[in-house]
Short mmCIF file of C-alpha atoms in Angstrom, two decimals:
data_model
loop_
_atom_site.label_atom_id
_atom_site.label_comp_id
_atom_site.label_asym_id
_atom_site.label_seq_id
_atom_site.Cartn_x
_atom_site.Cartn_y
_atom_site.Cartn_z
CA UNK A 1 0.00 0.00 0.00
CA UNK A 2 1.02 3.37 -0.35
CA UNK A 3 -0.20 4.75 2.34
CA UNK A 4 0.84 3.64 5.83
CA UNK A 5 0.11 4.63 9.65
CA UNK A 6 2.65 3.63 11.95
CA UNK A 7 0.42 4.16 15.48
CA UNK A 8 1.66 4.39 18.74
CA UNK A 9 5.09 5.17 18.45
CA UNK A 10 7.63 7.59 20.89
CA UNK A 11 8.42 9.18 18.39
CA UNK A 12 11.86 11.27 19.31
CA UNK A 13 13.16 13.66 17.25
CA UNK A 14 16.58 16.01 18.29
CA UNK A 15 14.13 18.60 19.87
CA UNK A 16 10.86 16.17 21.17
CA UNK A 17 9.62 13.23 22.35
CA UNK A 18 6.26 12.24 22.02
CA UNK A 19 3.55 9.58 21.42
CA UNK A 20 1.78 9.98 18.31
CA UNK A 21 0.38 8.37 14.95
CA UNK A 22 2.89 9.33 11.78
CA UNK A 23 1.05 8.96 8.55
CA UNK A 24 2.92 8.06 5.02
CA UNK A 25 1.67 9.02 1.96
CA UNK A 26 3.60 8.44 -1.15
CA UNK A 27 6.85 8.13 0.55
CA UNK A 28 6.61 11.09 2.66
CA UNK A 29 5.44 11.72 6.22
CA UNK A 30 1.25 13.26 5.30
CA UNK A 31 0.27 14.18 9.06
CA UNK A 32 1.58 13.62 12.26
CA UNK A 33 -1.08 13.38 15.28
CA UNK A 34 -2.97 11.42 18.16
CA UNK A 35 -5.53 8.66 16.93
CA UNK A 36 -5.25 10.26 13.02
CA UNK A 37 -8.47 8.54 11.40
CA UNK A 38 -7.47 6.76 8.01
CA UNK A 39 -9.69 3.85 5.99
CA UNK A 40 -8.84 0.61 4.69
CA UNK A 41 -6.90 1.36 2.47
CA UNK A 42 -4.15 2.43 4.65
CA UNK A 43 -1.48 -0.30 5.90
CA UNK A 44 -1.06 -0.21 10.05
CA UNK A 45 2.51 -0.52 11.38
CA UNK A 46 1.77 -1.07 15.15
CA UNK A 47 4.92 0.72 17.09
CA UNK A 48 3.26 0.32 20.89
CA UNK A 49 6.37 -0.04 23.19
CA UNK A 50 8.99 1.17 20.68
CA UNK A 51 10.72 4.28 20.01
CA UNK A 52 10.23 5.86 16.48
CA UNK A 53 13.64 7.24 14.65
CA UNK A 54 14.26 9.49 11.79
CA UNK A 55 16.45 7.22 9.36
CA UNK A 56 20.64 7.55 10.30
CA UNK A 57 22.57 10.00 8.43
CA UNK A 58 26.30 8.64 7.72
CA UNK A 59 27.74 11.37 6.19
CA UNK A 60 31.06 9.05 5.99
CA UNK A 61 31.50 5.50 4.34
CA UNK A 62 33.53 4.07 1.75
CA UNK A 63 31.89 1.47 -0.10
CA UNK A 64 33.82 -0.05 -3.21
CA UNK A 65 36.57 2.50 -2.91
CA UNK A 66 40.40 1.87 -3.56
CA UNK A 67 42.93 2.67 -1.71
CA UNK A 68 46.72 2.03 -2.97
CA UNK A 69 46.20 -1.54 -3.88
CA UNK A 70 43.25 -2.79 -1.56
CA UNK A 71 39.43 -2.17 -2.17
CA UNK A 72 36.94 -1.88 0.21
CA UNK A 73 35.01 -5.53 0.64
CA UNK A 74 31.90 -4.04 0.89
CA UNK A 75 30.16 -3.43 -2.30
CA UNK A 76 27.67 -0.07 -2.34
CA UNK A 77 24.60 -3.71 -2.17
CA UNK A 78 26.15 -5.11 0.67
CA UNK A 79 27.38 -2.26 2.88
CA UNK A 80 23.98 -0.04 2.40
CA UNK A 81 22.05 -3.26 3.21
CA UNK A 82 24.32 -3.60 6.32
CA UNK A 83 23.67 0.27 7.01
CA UNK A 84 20.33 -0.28 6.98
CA UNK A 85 19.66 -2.93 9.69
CA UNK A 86 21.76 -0.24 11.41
CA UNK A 87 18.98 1.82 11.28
CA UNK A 88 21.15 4.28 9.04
CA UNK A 89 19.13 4.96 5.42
CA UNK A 90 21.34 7.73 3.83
CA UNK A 91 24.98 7.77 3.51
CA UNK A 92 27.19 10.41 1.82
CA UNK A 93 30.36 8.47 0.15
CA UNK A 94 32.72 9.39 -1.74
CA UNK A 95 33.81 10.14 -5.33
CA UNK A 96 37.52 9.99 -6.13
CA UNK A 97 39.33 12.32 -8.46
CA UNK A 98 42.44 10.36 -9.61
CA UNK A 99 45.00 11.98 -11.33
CA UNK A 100 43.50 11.09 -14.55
CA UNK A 101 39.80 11.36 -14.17
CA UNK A 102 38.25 15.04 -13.39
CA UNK A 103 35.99 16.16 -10.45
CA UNK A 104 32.82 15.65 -12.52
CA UNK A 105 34.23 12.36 -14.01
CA UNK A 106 34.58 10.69 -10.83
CA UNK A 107 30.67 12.07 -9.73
CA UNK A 108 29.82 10.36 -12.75
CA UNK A 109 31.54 7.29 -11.80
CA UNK A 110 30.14 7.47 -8.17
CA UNK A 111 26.80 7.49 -9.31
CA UNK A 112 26.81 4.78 -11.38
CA UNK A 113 27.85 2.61 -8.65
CA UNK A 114 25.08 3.35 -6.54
CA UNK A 115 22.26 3.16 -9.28
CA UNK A 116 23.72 -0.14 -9.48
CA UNK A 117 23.64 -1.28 -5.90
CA UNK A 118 22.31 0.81 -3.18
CA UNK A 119 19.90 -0.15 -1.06
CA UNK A 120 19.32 2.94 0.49
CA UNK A 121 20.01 6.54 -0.21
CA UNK A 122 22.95 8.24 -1.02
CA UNK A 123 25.16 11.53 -1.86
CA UNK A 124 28.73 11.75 -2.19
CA UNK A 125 31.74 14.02 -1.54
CA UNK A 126 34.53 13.91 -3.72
CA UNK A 127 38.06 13.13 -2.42
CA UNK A 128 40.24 15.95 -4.41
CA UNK A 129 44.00 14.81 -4.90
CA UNK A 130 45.32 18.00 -7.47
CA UNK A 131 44.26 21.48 -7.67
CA UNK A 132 44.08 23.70 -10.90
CA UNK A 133 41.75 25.69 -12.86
CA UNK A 134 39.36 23.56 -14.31
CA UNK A 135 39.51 20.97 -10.72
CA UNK A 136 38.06 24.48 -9.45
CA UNK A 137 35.53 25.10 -12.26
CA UNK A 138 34.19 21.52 -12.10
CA UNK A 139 33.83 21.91 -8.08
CA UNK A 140 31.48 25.26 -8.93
CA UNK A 141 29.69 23.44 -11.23
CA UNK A 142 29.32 20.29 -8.47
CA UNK A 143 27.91 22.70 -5.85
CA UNK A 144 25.45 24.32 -8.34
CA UNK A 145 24.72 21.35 -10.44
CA UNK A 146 25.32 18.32 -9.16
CA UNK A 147 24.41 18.72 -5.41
CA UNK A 148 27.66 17.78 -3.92
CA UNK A 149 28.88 20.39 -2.00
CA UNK A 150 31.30 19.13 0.22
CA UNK A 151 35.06 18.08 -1.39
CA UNK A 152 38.02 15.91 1.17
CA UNK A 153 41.18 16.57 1.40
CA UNK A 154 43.95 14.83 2.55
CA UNK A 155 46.99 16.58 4.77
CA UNK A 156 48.36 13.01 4.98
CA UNK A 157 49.47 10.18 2.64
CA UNK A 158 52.16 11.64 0.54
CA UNK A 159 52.90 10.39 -2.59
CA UNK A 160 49.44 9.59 -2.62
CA UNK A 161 46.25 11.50 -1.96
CA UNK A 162 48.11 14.15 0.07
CA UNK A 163 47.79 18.20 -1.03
CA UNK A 164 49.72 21.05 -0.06
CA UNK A 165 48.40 23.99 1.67
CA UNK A 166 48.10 25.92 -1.16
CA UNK A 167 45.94 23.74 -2.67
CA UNK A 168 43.27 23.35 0.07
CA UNK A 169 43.40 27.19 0.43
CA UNK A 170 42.31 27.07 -3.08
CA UNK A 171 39.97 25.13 -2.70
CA UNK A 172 38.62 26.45 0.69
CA UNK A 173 38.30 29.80 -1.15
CA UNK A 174 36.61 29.04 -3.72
CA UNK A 175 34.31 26.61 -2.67
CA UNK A 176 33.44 28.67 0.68
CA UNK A 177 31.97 31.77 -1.95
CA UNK A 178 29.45 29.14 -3.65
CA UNK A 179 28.07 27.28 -0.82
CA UNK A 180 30.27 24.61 -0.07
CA UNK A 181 32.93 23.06 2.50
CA UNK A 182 36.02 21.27 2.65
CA UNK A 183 36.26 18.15 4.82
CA UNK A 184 40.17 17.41 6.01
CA UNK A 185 41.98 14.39 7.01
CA UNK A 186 44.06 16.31 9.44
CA UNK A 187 47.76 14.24 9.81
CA UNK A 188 51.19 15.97 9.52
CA UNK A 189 51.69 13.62 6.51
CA UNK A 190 55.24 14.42 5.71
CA UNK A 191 56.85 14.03 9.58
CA UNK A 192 54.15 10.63 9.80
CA UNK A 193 55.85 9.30 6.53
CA UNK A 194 59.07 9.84 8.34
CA UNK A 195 58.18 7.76 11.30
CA UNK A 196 57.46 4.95 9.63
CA UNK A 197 59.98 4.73 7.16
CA UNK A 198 62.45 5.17 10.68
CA UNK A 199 60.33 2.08 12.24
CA UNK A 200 60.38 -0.18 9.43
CA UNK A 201 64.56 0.34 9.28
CA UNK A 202 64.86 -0.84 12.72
CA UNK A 203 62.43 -3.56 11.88
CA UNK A 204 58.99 -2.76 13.66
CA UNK A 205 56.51 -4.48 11.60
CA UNK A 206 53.89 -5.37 13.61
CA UNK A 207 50.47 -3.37 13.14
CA UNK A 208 50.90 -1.97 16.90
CA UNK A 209 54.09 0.76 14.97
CA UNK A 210 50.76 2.00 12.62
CA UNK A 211 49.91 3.84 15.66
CA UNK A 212 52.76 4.65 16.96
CA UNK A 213 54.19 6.17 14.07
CA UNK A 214 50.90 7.98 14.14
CA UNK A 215 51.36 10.47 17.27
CA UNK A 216 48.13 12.47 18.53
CA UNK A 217 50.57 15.54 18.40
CA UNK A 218 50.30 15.55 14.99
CA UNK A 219 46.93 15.43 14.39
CA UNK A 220 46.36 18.45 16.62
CA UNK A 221 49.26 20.33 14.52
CA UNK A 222 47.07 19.82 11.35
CA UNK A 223 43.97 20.61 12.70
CA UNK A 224 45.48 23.78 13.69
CA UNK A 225 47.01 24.56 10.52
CA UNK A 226 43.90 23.58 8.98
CA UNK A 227 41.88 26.06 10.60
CA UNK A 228 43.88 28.57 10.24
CA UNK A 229 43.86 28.07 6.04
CA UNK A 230 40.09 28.54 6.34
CA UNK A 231 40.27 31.30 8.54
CA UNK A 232 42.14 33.13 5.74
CA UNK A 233 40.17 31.92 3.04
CA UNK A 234 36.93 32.96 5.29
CA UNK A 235 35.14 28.94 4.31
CA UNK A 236 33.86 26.75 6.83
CA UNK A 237 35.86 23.60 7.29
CA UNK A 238 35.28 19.99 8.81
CA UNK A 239 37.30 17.56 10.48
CA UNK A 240 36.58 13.76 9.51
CA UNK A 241 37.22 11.21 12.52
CA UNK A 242 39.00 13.47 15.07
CA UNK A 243 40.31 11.24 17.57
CA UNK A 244 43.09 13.28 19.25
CA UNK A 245 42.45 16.06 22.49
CA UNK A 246 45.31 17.82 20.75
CA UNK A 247 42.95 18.42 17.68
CA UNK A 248 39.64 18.73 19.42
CA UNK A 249 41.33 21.52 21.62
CA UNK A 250 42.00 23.77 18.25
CA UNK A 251 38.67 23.25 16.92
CA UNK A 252 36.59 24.27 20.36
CA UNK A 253 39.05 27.23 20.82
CA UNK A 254 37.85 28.36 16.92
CA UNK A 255 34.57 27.52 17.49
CA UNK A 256 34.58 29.67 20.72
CA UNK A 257 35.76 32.33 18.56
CA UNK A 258 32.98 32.06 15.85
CA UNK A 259 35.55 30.17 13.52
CA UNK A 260 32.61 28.26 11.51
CA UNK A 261 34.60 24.96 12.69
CA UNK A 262 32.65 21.57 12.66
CA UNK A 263 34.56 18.11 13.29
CA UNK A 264 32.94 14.47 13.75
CA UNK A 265 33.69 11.99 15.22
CA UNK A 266 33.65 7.75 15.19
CA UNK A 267 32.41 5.01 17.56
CA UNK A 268 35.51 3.14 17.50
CA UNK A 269 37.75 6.33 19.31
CA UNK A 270 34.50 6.23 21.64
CA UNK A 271 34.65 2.80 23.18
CA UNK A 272 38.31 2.27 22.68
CA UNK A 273 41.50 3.34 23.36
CA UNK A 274 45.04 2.99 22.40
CA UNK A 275 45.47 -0.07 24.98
CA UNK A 276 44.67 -2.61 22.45
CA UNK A 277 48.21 -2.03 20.88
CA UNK A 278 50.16 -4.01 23.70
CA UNK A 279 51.32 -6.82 21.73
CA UNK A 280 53.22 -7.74 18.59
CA UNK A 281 50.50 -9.93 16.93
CA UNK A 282 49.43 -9.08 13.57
CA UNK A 283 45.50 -9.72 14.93
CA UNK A 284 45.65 -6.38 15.76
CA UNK A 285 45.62 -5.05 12.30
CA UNK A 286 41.94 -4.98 13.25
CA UNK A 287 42.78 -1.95 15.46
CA UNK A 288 44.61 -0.19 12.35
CA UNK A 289 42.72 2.98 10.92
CA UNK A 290 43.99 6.39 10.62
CA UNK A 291 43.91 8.08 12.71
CA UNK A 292 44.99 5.59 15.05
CA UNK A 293 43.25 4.74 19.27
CA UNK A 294 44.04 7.34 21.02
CA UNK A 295 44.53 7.64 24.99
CA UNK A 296 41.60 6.92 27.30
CA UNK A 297 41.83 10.64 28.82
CA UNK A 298 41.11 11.53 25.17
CA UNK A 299 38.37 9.12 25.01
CA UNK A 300 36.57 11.11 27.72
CA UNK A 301 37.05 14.32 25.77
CA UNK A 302 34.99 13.21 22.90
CA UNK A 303 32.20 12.06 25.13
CA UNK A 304 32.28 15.64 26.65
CA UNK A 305 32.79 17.24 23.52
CA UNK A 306 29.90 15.14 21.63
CA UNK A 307 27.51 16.43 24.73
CA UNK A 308 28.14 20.05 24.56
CA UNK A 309 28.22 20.27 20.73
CA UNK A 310 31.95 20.98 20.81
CA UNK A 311 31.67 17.82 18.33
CA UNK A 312 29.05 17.89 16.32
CA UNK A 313 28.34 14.60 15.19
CA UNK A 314 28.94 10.71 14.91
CA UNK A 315 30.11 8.83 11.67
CA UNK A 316 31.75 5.56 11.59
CA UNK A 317 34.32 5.82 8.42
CA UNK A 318 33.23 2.74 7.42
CA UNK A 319 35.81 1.21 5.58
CA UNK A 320 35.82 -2.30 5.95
CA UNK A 321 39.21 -4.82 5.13
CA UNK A 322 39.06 -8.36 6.19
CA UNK A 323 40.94 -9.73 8.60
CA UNK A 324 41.44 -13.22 6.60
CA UNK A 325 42.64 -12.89 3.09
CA UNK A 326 40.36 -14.02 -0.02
CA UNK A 327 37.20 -13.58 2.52
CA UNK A 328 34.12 -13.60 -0.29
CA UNK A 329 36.92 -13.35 -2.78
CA UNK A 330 38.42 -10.14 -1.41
CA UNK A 331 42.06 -9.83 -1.43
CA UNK A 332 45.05 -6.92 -0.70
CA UNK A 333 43.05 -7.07 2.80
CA UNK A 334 44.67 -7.02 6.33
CA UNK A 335 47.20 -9.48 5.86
CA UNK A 336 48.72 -7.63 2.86
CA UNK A 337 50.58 -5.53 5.52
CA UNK A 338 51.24 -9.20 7.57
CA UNK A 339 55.24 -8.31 6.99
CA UNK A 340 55.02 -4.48 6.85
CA UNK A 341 53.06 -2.50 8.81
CA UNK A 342 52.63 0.80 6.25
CA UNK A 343 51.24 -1.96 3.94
CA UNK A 344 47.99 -3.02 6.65
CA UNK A 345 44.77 -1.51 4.60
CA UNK A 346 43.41 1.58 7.30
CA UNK A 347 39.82 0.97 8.13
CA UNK A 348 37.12 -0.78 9.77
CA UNK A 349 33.56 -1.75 9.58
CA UNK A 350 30.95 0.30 11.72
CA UNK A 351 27.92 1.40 9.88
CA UNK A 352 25.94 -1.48 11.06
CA UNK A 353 26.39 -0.99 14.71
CA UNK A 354 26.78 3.07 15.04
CA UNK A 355 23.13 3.92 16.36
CA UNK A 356 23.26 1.08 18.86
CA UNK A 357 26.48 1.25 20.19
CA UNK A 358 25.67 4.97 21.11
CA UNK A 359 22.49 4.10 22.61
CA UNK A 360 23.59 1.52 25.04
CA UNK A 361 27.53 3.12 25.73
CA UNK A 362 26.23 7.31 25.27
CA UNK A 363 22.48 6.98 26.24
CA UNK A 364 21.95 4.17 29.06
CA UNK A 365 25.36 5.52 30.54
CA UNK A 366 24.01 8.88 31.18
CA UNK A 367 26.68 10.64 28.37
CA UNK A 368 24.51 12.08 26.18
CA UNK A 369 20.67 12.24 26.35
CA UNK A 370 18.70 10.32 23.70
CA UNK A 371 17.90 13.66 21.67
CA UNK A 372 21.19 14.35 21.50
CA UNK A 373 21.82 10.66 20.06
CA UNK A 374 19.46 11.80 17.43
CA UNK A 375 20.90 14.71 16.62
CA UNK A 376 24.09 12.93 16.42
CA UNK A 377 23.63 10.39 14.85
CA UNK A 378 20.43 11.93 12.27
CA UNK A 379 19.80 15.64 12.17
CA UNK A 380 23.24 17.31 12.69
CA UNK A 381 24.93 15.44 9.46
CA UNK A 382 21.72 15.91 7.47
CA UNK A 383 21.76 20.05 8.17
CA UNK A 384 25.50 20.33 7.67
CA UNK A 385 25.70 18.27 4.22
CA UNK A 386 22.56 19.91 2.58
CA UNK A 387 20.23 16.73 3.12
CA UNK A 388 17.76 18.70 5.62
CA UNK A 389 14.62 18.86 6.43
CA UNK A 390 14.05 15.85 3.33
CA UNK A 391 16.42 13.90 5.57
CA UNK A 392 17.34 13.75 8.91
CA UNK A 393 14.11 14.52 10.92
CA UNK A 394 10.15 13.47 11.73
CA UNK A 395 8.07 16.53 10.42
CA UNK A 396 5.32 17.00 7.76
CA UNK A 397 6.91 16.91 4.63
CA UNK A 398 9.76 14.73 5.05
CA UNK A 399 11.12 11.74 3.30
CA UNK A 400 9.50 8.95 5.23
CA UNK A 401 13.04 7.06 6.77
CA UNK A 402 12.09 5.92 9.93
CA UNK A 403 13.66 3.65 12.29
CA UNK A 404 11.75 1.85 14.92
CA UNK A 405 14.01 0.73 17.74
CA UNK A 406 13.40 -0.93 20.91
CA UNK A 407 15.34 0.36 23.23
CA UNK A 408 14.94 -1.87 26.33
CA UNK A 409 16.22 -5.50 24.20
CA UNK A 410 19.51 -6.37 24.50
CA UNK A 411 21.16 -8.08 21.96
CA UNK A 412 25.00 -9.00 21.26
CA UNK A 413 27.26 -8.21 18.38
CA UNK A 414 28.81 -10.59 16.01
CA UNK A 415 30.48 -10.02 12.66
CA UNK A 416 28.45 -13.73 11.80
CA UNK A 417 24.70 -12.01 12.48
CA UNK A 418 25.69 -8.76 10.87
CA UNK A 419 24.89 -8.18 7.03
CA UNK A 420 27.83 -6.67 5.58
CA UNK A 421 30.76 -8.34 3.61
CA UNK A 422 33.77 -7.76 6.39
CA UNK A 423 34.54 -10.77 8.39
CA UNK A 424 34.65 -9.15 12.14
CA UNK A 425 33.60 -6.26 14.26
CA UNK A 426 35.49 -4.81 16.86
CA UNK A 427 32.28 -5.04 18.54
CA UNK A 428 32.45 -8.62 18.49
CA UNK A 429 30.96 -10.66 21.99
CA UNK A 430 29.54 -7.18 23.27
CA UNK A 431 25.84 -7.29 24.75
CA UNK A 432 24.07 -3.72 24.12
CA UNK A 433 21.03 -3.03 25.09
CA UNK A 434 18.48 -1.46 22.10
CA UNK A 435 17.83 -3.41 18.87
CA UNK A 436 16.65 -2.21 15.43
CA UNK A 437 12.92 -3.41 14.96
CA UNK A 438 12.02 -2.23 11.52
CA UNK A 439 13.82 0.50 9.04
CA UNK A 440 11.43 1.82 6.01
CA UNK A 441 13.16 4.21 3.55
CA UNK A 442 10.46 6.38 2.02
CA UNK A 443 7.91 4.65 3.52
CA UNK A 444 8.71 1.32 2.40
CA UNK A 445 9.70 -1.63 5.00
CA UNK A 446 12.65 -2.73 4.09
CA UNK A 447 14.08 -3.67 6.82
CA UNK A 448 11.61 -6.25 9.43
CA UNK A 449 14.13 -7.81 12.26
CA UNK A 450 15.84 -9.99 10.86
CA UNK A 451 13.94 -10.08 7.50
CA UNK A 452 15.41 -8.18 4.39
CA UNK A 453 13.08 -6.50 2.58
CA UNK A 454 14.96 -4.05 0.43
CA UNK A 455 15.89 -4.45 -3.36
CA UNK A 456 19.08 -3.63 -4.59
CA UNK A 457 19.32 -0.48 -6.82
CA UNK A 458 16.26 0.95 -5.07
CA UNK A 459 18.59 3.50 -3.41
CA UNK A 460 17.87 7.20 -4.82
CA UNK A 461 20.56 9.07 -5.24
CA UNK A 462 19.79 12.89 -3.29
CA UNK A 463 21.49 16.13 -5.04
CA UNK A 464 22.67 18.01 -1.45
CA UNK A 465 22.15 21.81 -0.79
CA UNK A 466 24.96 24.30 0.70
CA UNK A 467 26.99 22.31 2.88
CA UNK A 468 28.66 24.10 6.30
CA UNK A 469 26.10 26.77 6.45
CA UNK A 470 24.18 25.07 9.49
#
């Protein structure tokens, strides 16, 4: 049917909570109201005893993407379908512009991928590597007619996808006069290089020297810097996974001074810590991402910082590499570093267990109140990237992505009851308390406990508005 009533519900919103009926028509929410008279016609989606969720915004994944020589093992089917029994029904991926292919080249490319296979809905950034004339023509024409209007950057892999300052001034300049923002991987990428060619000549291989060669210090120097490049080019800027108390200390001293300054952060630098690393065994090459764990003093930071909007949201980075080689046919995965650290793929999975790993470890602990989950983990990254009010909240009007989640049944992770392609979670054996019921993305069920109900391809793709002005 295409209309639906789901009646009953709490629904909570990042400003309310409230029981009420929420009425779909056409794949948007019609009327929102107590005991909201509809006829036969209309499907009934009972949500007594459950709370009622806009749909996740993860305005950072990486499905199918290449880095160096290791792809991603989750495909834009399997990793939406996984997002989605994470109660998560847009994501904002990325585009890359290789040397060879242009900014609007590599949209092109992006989108294909996700007509293709997404289960849910989607946007992109682009990843910029070089900086000229026409990379700054084709990122006006993005903003205005492609509805991407957010472009990464990296300050760290050299020889790679790094840029120089000059370039992301560039870019911050121009792109901060027509309605978009830069997002920065913030690493000293030059002295990190250095570190690790230094550890592998005294011959530290083991995955535990990825963070070590990694220092927090360093991360805090290029957040600083960055800043300070859109300061000058008067753009707002974003900071992807900030993990470091070095970095998050630049960003609120900015933000205190009206700097327009916005950082996210993951769920992995949430619920661990840099601890992990205290042996030589290559297993740990599930702890390697970049940035690296951090302290557990820094830990605390981001909790405080995610609760008094110093941070102003939660991604996961998803970027999954298996931990056993030729997993579903994937290979260049974990072990491709097994001899050589710098070689270990950087990333992990998350988008699957995001919303309830911050219910149960943010929520239930009495960090952050369960509005301020939804903001997180919904509103926020739908007003910064352009997605809002279509995505990202409950109101009249909106797309109808709605999670409902019971908050009081515990469950426990496992990489072997999750959907994705990736072989473990660094969740694995945890019991959390809150469990995805049912996901519909515009209006449709698609998601029904442990019933998929989704079709591949049936992901829209959703041309983004000014990003950073929020």
């Amino acid at each position: 049917m295409s209309r639906k009533i789901i009646r009953n519900g709490r629904i909570v919103t990042a400003i309310d909570d409230y029981v009420a009926d929420i009425l779909i028509e056409d794949g948007q929410i019609a009327a929102i109201g107590r005991r909201l008279a509809v006829g036969e016609d209309t499907e009934v989606i009972d949500a007594s005893g459950l709370m009622v969720l806009p749909g996740g915004v993860d305005c950072h994944t990486h499905m199918d993407n290449t880095f160096g020589d290791s792809t991603t093992c989750d495909s834009f089917e399997s990793g939406t379908r996984s997002a989605a029994f994470g109660g998560t029904t847009t994501i904002v991926d990325f585009a890359f512009q290789r040397r060879d292919v242009s900014v609007l080249e590599a949209i092109e490319r992006a989108q294909a991928k996700g007509r293709e296979g997404a289960c849910i809905d989607y946007g992109f950034h682009v990843i910029v590597t070089s900086v000229n004339q026409q990379t700054l023509a084709d990122m006006q024409h993005a903003i205005r007619h492609e509805g991407v209007s957010s472009f990464k950057m990296f300050m760290a892999y050299p020889g790679s996808v790094m840029v120089d300052d000059a370039a992301i001034f560039q870019a911050m300049r121009m792109v901060g006069q027509h309605g978009g923002m830069i997002a920065l991987h913030a690493e000293n990428g030059t002295i990190i290089e250095l570190l690790i060619q230094e550890a592998l000549a005294q011959g530290h291989t083991a995955p535990k020297y990825h963070a070590l060669t990694r220092p927090a210090i360093m991360e805090g120097e290029a957040t600083h810097r960055g800043i300070k490049l859109a300061e000058l080019a008067q753009a707002p800027v974003y900071f992807v996974h900030l993990s470091a108390k070095e970095a998050l200390k630049h960003v609120v001293e900015a933000r205190d001074m009206g700097v327009p300054v916005f950082a996210e952060t993951c769920p992995h630098y949430l619920f661990f810590d840099e601890s992990v690393y205290d042996s030589e065994d290559f297993d740990l090459a599930r702890y390697v991402m970049s940035p690296p764990l951090r302290s557990k003093e820094a830990q605390n930071a981001l909790w405080t910082a995610l609760r008094t909007d110093d941070l102003q949201l939660v991604s996961t980075d998803h970027c999954p590499f298996c931990m056993k080689e030729g997993h579903l046919g994937r290979v260049n995965q974990k072990p491709y570093g097994r001899n050589d650290f710098s070689k270990i793929p950087n990333g992990i999975p998350g988008v699957e267990t995001r919303l309830t790993t911050i219910h149960d470890g943010g929520v239930r602990a009495g960090r952050i109140s369960l509005n301020r989950m939804v903001e997180l983990t919904a509103t926020a990254p739908a007003k910064l990237f352009g997605l809002y009010p279509r995505k990202g909240t409950i109101a009249v009007g909106s797309d109808a992505d709605v999670v409902l989640f019971d908050a009081g049944q515990p469950h426990v992770i496992s990489a072997a009851t999750q959907h994705g392609n990736c072989d473990f979670t660094l969740f694995e054996g945890r019991e959390v308390t809150g469990t995805v019921r049912k996901v519909l993305l515009r209006g449709e069920l698609i998601v029904d406990g442990d019933q998929w109900l989704g079709r591949t391809g049936a992901g829209q793709y959703i041309p983004r508005g000014e990003s950073g002005g929020w």
